[in-house]
Coordinates of C-alpha atoms and ligand atoms in Angstrom, one line a residue:
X1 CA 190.9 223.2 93.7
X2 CA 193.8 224.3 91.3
X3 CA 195.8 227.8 92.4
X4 CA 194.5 230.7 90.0
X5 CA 196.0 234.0 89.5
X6 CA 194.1 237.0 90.2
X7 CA 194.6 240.1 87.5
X8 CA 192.8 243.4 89.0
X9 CA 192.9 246.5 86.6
X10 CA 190.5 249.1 87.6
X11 CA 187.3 247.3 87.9
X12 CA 187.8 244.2 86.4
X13 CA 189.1 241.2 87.4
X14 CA 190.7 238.3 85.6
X15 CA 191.7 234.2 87.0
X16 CA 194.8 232.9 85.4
X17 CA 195.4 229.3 86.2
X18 CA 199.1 228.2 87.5
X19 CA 200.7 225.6 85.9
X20 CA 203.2 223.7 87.1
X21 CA 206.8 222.4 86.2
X22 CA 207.5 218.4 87.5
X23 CA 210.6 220.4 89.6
X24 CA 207.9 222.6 91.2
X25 CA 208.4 225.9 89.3
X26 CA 205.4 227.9 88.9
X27 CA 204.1 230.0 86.2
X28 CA 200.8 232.2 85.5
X29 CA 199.4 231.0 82.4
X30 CA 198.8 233.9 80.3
X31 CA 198.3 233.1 77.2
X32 CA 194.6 234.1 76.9
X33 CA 195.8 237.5 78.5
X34 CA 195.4 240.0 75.4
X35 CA 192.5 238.4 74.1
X36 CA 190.6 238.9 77.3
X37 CA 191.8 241.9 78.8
X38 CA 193.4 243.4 76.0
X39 CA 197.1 243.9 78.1
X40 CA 200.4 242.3 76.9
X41 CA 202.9 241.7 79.7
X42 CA 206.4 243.7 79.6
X43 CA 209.5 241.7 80.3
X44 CA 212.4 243.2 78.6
X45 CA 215.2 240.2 78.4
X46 CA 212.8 237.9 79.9
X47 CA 213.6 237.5 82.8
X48 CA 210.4 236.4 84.0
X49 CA 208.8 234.9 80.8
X50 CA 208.6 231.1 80.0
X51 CA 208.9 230.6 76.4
X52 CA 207.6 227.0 76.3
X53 CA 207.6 224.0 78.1
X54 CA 210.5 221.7 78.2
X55 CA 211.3 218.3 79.4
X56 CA 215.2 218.4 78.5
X57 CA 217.2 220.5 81.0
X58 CA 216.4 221.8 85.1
X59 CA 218.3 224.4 86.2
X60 CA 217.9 225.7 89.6
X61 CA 220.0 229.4 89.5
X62 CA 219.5 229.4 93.1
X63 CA 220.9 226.3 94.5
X64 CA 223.2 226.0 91.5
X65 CA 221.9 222.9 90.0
X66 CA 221.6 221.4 86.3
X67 CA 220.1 218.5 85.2
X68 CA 219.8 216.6 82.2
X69 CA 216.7 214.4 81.3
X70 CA 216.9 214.1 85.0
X71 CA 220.8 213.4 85.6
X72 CA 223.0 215.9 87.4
X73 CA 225.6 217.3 85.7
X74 CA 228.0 216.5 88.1
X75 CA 227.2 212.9 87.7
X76 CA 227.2 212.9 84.2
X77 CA 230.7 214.7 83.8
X78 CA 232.1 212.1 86.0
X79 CA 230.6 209.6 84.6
X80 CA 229.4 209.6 80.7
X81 CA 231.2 210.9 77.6
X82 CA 229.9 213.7 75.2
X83 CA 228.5 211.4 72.8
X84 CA 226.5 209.1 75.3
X85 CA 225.4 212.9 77.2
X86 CA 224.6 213.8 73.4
X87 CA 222.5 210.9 73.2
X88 CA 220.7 211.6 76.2
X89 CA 219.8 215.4 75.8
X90 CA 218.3 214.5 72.5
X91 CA 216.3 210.8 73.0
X92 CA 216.0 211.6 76.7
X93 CA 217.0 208.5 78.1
X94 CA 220.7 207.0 78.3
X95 CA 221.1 204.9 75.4
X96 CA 221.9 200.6 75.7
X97 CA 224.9 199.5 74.4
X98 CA 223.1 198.6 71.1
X99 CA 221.7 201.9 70.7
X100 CA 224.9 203.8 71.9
X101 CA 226.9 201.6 69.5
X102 CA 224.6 202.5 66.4
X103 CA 224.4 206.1 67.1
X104 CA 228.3 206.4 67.5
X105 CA 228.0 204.5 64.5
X106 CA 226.2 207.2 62.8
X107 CA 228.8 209.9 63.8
X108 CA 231.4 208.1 63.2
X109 CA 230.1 207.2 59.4
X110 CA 229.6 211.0 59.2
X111 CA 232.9 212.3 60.0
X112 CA 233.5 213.5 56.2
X113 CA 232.3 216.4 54.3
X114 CA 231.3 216.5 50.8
X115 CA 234.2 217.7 48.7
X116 CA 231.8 220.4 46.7
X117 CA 231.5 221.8 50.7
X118 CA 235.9 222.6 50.5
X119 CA 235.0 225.1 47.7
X120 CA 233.2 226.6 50.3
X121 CA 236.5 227.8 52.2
X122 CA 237.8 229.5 49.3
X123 CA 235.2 232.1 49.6
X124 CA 236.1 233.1 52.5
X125 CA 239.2 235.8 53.3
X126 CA 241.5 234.8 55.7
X127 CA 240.6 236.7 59.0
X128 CA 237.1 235.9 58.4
X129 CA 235.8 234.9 61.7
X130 CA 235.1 231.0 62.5
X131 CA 232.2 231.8 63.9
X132 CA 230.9 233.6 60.8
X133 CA 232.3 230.6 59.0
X134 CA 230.8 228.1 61.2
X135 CA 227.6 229.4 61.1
X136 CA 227.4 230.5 57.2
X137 CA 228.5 226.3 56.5
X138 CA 226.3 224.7 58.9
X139 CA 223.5 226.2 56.6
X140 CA 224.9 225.1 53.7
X141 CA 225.6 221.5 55.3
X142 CA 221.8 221.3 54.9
X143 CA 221.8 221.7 50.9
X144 CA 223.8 218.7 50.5
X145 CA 221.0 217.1 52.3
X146 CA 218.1 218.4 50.4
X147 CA 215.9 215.5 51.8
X148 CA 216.9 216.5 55.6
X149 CA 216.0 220.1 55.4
X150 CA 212.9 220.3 53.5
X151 CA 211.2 222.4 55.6
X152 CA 208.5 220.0 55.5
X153 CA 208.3 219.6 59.3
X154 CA 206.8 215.7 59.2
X155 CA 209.7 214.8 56.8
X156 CA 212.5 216.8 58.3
X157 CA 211.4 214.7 61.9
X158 CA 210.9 211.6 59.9
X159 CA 214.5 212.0 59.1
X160 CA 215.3 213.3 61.8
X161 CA 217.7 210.4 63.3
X162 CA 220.0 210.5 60.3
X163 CA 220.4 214.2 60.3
X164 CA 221.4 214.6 64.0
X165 CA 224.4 212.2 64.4
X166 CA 225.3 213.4 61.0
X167 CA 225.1 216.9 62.1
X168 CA 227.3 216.2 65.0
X169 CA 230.1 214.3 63.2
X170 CA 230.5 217.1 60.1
X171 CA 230.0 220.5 62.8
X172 CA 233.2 219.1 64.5
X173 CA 234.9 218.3 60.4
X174 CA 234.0 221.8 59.3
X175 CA 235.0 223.6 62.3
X176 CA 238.5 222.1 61.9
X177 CA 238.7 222.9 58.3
X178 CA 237.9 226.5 59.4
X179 CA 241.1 226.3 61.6
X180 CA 243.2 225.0 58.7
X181 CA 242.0 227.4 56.1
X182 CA 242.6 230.8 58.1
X183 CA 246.3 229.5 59.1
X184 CA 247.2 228.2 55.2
X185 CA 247.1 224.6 55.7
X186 CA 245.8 221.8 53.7
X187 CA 242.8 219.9 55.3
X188 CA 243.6 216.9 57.3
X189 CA 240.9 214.3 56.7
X190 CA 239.0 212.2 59.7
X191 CA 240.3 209.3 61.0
X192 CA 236.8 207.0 61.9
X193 CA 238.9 205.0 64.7
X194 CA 239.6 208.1 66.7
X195 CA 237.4 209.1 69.4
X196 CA 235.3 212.2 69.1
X197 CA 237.4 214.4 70.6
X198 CA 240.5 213.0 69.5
X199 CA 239.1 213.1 66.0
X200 CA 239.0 216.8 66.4
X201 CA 242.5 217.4 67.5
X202 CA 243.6 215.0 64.9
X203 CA 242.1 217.0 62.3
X204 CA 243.3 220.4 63.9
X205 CA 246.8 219.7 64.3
X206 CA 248.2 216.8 62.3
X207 CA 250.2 217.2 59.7
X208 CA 250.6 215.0 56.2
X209 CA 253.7 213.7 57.2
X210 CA 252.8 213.5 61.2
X211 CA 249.5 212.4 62.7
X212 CA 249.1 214.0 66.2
X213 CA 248.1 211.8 69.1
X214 CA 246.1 213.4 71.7
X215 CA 247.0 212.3 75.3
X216 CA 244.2 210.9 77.3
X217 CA 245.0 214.0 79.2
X218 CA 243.9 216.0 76.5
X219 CA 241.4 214.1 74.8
X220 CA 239.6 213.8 78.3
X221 CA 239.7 217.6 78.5
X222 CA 238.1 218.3 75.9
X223 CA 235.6 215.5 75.7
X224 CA 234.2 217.1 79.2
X225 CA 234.4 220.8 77.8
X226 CA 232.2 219.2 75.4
X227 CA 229.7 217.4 77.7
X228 CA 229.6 220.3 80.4
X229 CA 228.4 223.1 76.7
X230 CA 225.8 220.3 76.1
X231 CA 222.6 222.0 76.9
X232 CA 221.8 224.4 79.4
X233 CA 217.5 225.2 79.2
X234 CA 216.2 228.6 77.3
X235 CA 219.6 230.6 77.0
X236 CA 220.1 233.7 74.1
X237 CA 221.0 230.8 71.4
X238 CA 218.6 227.9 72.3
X239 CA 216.1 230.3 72.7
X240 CA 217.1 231.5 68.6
X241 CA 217.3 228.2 67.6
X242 CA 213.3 227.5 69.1
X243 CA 212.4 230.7 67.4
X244 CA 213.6 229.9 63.9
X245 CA 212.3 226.5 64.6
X246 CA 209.0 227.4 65.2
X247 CA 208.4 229.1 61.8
X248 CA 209.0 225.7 60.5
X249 CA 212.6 226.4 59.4
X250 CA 214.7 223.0 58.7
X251 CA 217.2 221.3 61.5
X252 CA 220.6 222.9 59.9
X253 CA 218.8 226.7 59.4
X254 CA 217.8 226.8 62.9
X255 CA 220.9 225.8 64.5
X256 CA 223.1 227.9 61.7
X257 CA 221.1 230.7 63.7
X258 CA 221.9 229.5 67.3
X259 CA 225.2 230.0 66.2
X260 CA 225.3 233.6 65.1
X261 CA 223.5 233.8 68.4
X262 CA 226.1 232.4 70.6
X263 CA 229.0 234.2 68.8
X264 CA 227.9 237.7 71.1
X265 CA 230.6 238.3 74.4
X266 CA 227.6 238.4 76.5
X267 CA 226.8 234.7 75.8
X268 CA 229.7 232.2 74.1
X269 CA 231.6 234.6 73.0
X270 CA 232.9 235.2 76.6
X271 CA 235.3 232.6 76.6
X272 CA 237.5 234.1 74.1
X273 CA 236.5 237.7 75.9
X274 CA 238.0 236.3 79.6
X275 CA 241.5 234.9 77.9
X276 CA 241.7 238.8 75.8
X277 CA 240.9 240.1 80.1
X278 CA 243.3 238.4 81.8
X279 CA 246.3 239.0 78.5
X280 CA 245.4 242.3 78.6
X281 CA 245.4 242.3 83.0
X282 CA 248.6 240.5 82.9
X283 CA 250.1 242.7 80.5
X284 CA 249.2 245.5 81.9
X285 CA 251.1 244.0 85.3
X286 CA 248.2 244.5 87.1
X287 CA 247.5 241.6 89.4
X288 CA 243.8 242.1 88.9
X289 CA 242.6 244.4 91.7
X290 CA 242.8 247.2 89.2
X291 CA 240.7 245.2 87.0
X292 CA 238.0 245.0 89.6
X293 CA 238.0 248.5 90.6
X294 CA 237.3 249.4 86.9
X295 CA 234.6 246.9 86.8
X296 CA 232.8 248.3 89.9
X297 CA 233.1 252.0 88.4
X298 CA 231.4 249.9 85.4
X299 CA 234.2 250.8 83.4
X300 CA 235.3 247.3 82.6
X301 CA 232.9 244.1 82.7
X302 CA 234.7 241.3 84.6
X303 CA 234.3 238.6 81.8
X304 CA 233.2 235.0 82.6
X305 CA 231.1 236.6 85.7
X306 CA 227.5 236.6 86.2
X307 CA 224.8 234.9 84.8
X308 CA 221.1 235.4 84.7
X309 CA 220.0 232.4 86.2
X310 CA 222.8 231.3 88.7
X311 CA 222.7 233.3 91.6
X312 CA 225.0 231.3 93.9
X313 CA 227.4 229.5 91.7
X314 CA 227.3 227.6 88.2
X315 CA 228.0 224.1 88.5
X316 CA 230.1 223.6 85.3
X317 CA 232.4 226.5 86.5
X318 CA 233.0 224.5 89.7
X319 CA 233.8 221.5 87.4
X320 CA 235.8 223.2 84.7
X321 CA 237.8 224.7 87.0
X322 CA 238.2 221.7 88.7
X323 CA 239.4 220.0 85.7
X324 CA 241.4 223.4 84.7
X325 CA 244.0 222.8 87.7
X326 CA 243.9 219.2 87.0
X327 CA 245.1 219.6 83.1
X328 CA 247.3 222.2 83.8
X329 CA 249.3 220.3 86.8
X330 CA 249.3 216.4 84.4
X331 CA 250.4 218.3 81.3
X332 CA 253.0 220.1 84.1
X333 CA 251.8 223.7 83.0
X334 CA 252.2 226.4 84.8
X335 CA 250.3 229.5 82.9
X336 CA 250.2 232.9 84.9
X337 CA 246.6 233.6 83.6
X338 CA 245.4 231.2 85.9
X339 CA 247.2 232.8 88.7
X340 CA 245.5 235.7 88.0
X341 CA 242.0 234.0 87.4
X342 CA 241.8 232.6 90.7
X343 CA 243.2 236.5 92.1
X344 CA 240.2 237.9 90.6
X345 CA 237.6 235.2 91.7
X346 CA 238.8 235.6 95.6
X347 CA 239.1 239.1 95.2
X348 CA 235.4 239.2 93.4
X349 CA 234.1 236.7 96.0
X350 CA 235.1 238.9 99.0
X351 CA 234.0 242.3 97.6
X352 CA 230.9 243.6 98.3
X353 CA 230.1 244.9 95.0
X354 CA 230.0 241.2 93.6
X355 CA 228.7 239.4 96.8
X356 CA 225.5 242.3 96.8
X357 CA 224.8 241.5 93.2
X358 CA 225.4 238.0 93.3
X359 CA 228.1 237.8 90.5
X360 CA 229.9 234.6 90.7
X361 CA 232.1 233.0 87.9
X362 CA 230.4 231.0 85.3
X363 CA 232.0 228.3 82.9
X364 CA 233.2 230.6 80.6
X365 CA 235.5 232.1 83.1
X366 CA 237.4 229.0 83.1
X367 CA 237.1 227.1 80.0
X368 CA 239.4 229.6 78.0
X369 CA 242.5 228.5 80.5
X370 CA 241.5 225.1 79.5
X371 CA 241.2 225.0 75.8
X372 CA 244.4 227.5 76.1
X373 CA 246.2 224.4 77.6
X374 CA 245.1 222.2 75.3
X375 CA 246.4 223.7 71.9
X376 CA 243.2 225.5 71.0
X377 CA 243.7 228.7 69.5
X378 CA 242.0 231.9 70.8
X379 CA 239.1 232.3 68.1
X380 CA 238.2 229.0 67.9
X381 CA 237.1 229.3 71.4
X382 CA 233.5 229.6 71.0
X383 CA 233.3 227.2 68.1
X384 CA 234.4 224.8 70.5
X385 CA 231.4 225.9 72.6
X386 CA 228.9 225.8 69.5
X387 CA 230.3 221.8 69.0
X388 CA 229.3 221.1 72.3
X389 CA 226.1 222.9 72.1
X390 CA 224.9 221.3 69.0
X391 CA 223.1 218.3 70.9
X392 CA 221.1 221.1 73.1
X393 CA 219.7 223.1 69.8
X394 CA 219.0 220.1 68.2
X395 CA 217.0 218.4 71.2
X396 CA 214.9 222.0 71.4
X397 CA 214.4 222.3 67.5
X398 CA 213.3 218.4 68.0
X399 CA 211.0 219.4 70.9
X400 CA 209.7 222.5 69.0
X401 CA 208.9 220.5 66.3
X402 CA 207.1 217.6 67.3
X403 CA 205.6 218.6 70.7
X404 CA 205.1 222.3 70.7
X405 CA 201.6 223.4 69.7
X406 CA 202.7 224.5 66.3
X407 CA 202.3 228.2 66.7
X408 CA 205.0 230.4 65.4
X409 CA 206.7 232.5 68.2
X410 CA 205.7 236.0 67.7
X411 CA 206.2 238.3 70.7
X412 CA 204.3 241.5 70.8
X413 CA 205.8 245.0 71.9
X414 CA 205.2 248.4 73.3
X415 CA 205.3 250.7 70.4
X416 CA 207.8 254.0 72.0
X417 CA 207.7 255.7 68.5
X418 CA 206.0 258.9 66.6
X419 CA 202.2 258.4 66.5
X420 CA 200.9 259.0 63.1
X421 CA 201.9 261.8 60.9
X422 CA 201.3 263.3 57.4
X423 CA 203.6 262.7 54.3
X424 CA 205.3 266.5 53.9
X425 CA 206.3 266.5 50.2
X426 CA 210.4 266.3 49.7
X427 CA 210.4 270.0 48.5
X428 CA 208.7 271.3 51.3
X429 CA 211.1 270.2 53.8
Ligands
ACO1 N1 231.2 242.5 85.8 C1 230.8 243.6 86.5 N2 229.6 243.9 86.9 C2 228.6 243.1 86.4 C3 228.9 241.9 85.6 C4 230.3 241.7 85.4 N3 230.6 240.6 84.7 N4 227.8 241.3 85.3 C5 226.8 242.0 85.8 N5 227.3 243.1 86.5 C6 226.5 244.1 87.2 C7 225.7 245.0 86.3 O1 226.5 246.2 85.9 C8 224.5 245.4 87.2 O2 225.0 246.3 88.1 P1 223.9 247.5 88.7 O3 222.9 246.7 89.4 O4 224.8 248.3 89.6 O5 223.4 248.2 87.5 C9 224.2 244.1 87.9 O6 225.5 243.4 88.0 C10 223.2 243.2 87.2 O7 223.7 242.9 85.9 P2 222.8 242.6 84.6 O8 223.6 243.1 83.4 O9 221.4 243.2 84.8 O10 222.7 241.1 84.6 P3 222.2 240.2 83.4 O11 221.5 239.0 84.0 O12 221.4 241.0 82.5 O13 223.5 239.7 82.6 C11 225.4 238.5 82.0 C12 224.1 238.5 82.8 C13 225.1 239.0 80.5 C14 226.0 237.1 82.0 C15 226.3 239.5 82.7 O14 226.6 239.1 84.0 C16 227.7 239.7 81.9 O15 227.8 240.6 81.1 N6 228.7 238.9 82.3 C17 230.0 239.0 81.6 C18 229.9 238.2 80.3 C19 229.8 236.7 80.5 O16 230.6 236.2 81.2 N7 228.9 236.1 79.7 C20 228.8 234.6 79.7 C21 227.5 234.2 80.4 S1 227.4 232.5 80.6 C22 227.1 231.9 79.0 O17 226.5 232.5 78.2 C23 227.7 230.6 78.8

């Protein structure tokens, strides 16, 4: 017999069935809940809701794991690139050589923008934020592709297989133009040979007389930034990017919104937050215990700690940092902010205060001392996160739109307002 739920409310009783995940996760089924009992469940940030059903990314908070399709993240960063990870968050399986050739293929034909798209930049004023940037051109990205974002959900998956890989290639372009606009330099154009991450670098930092050459180092780096942002289940900006999907919006709309969505501190935004925490801590020649005693009178928020699934520790932090150290010693850096990171994350592992509410450092806490290393610049942070991300949204707005059951997402509420009330006429107030 298949495990039911049992709903008493006064009287009456309700049966609920259980589903369950292939990892063993369990959920009451409630979708037949209002209609039947006339109740909504409450679940402010839902904590406890389960927006759909996914067959992309595991995570288990309490054990600290994250898989892929099936792969373990640890196995993947030591072992695949971002493209090949890419690949396998979107098609589900790792690709053959054939079809990992074709779809590098497809970035790699993809790297350029339309010229009418470098108008674009003039609009925007200097200290416009990349973020706003990014997510303003990623929209536009799809009217140069009128047949790719129709809207039309059977033709926008149809063509679903350009518009990905092309997605992927020009998110990367347009996120280094961003860069070279706001510091007054012309744009350097893609060079097809380079690697994806080298490509990126290459068109952030060369010059028209002098191409720069990432180190493997470097290039390495970055790649597994990349590959560890990849996709990580129903977080703030996947989560957007399902929602706008669901209304039937087009590829490019839905992930334009994932990225006003990630741009918040409390989500990717932290990684530019932790680098502006420990600047400000190691200017203020604190070595970081007065950091955490503001934090626990809740008078500062220890960036890059805490998350609201891992409980015990999040398994790209471990690798990030891992890879952090590794950088910093090969490129023979020695940067004071990650003396003070790893201060505050022995001090925050031994202090009650953290231990009691399980607060443990996520990736953002270390990815900022790594893209710092590298050459990237502070606020393009979090548009290096979105560039990773891209294969996650576009896997779920794939997933929304050819397996979910079609139904827009439409949470209900609990109305807290005025109950109803008579027009007074202007004069008579
Ligand atoms: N520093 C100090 N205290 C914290 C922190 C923190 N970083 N995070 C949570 N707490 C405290 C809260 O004040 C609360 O304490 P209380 O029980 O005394 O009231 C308790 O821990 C529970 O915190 P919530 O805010 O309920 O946790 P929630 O799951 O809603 O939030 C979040 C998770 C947003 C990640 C939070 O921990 C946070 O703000 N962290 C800092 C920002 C950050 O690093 N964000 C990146 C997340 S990972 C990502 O998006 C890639």
């Amino acid at each position: 017999m298949s495990e039911e739920a049992k709903l008493t409310i006064g009287d009456n009783s309700w049966s609920f069935p259980i589903i369950e995940g292939t990892e063993g996760e369990k959920a009451i089924d409630t979708r037949r809940l209002r209609n039947e009992t006339g109740y909504i469940t409450y679940d402010d940030g839902y904590g406890n809701t389960g927006s759909c059903q996914s067959s992309i990314s595991f995570i288990d908070g309490e054990k600290g794991i994250l898989r892929h399709r099936g792969y373990g993240i640890e196995d993947l960063a030591a072992n695949a690139r971002f493209l090949e990870t890419a690949y396998l968050i979107i098609y589900g399986e790792l690709p053959s050589q054939d079809e990992y050739a074709a779809f590098r293929g497809l970035v790699h034909d993809n790297t350029q923008i339309h010229v009418g798209m470098e108008n674009h930049f003039d609009g925007f004023p200097l200290d416009s934020h990349p973020m706003a940037i990014l997510a303003a051109l990623l929209n536009s990205l799809g009217c140069y592709y009128p047949d790719l974002a129709t809207n039309d959900r059977d033709q926008d998956l149809e063509n679903f297989d350009t518009a990905a890989p092309l997605a992927i290639s020009k998110v990367r372009t347009l996120a280094a133009m961003t860069y070279r606009m706001k510091m007054g330099m012309p744009f350097i154009y893609p060079d097809p040979k380079l690697l994806y991450s080298q490509n990126f670098l290459h068109m952030m930092f060369s010059t028209p007389y002098e191409k720069f050459e990432a180190s493997d180092t470097v290039a390495h780096a970055l790649d597994l930034f990349l590959l560890l942002h990849a996709d990580h289940e129903q977080n703030c900006s996947t989560s957007t990017v399902r929602m706008v999907a669901s209304g039937g919006a087009n590829l490019f709309a839905s992930v334009s919104a994932g990225v006003s969505a990630l741009w918040g501190p409390l989500h990717g935004g932290a990684n530019m937050a932790v680098i502006r925490m420990l600047e400000s801590i190691h200017k203020d020649g604190d070595d970081g215990s007065r950091f955490i005693e503001a934090a626990k009178r809740k008078e500062a928020r220890l960036m890059g700690f805490g998350h609201r699934v891992y409980k015990n520790f999040d398994p790209r932090a471990k690798i990030l940092g891992e890879a952090c150290t590794r950088v910093l010693d090969e490129l023979g850096m020695n940067d004071p902010l990650l003396d003070i990171a790893h201060r505050l994350e022995q001090a925050a592992l031994e202090d009650r205060y953290f231990i009691e509410r399980r607060l443990y450092p996520n990736v953002d806490f270390y990815s900022g001392i790594l893209l710092k290393a590298i050459g990237i610049p502070v606020e393009m942070y979090t548009v290096l996160f979105a560039i990773g991300r891209l294969p996650g949204w576009l896997a779920n707005w794939r997933e929304v739109a050819s397996v979910g059951d079609g139904r827009i997402h439409r949470p209900r509420q609990i109305y807290t307002g005025s109950t109803k009330r008579d027009y007074v006429a202007l004069e008579e107030r």
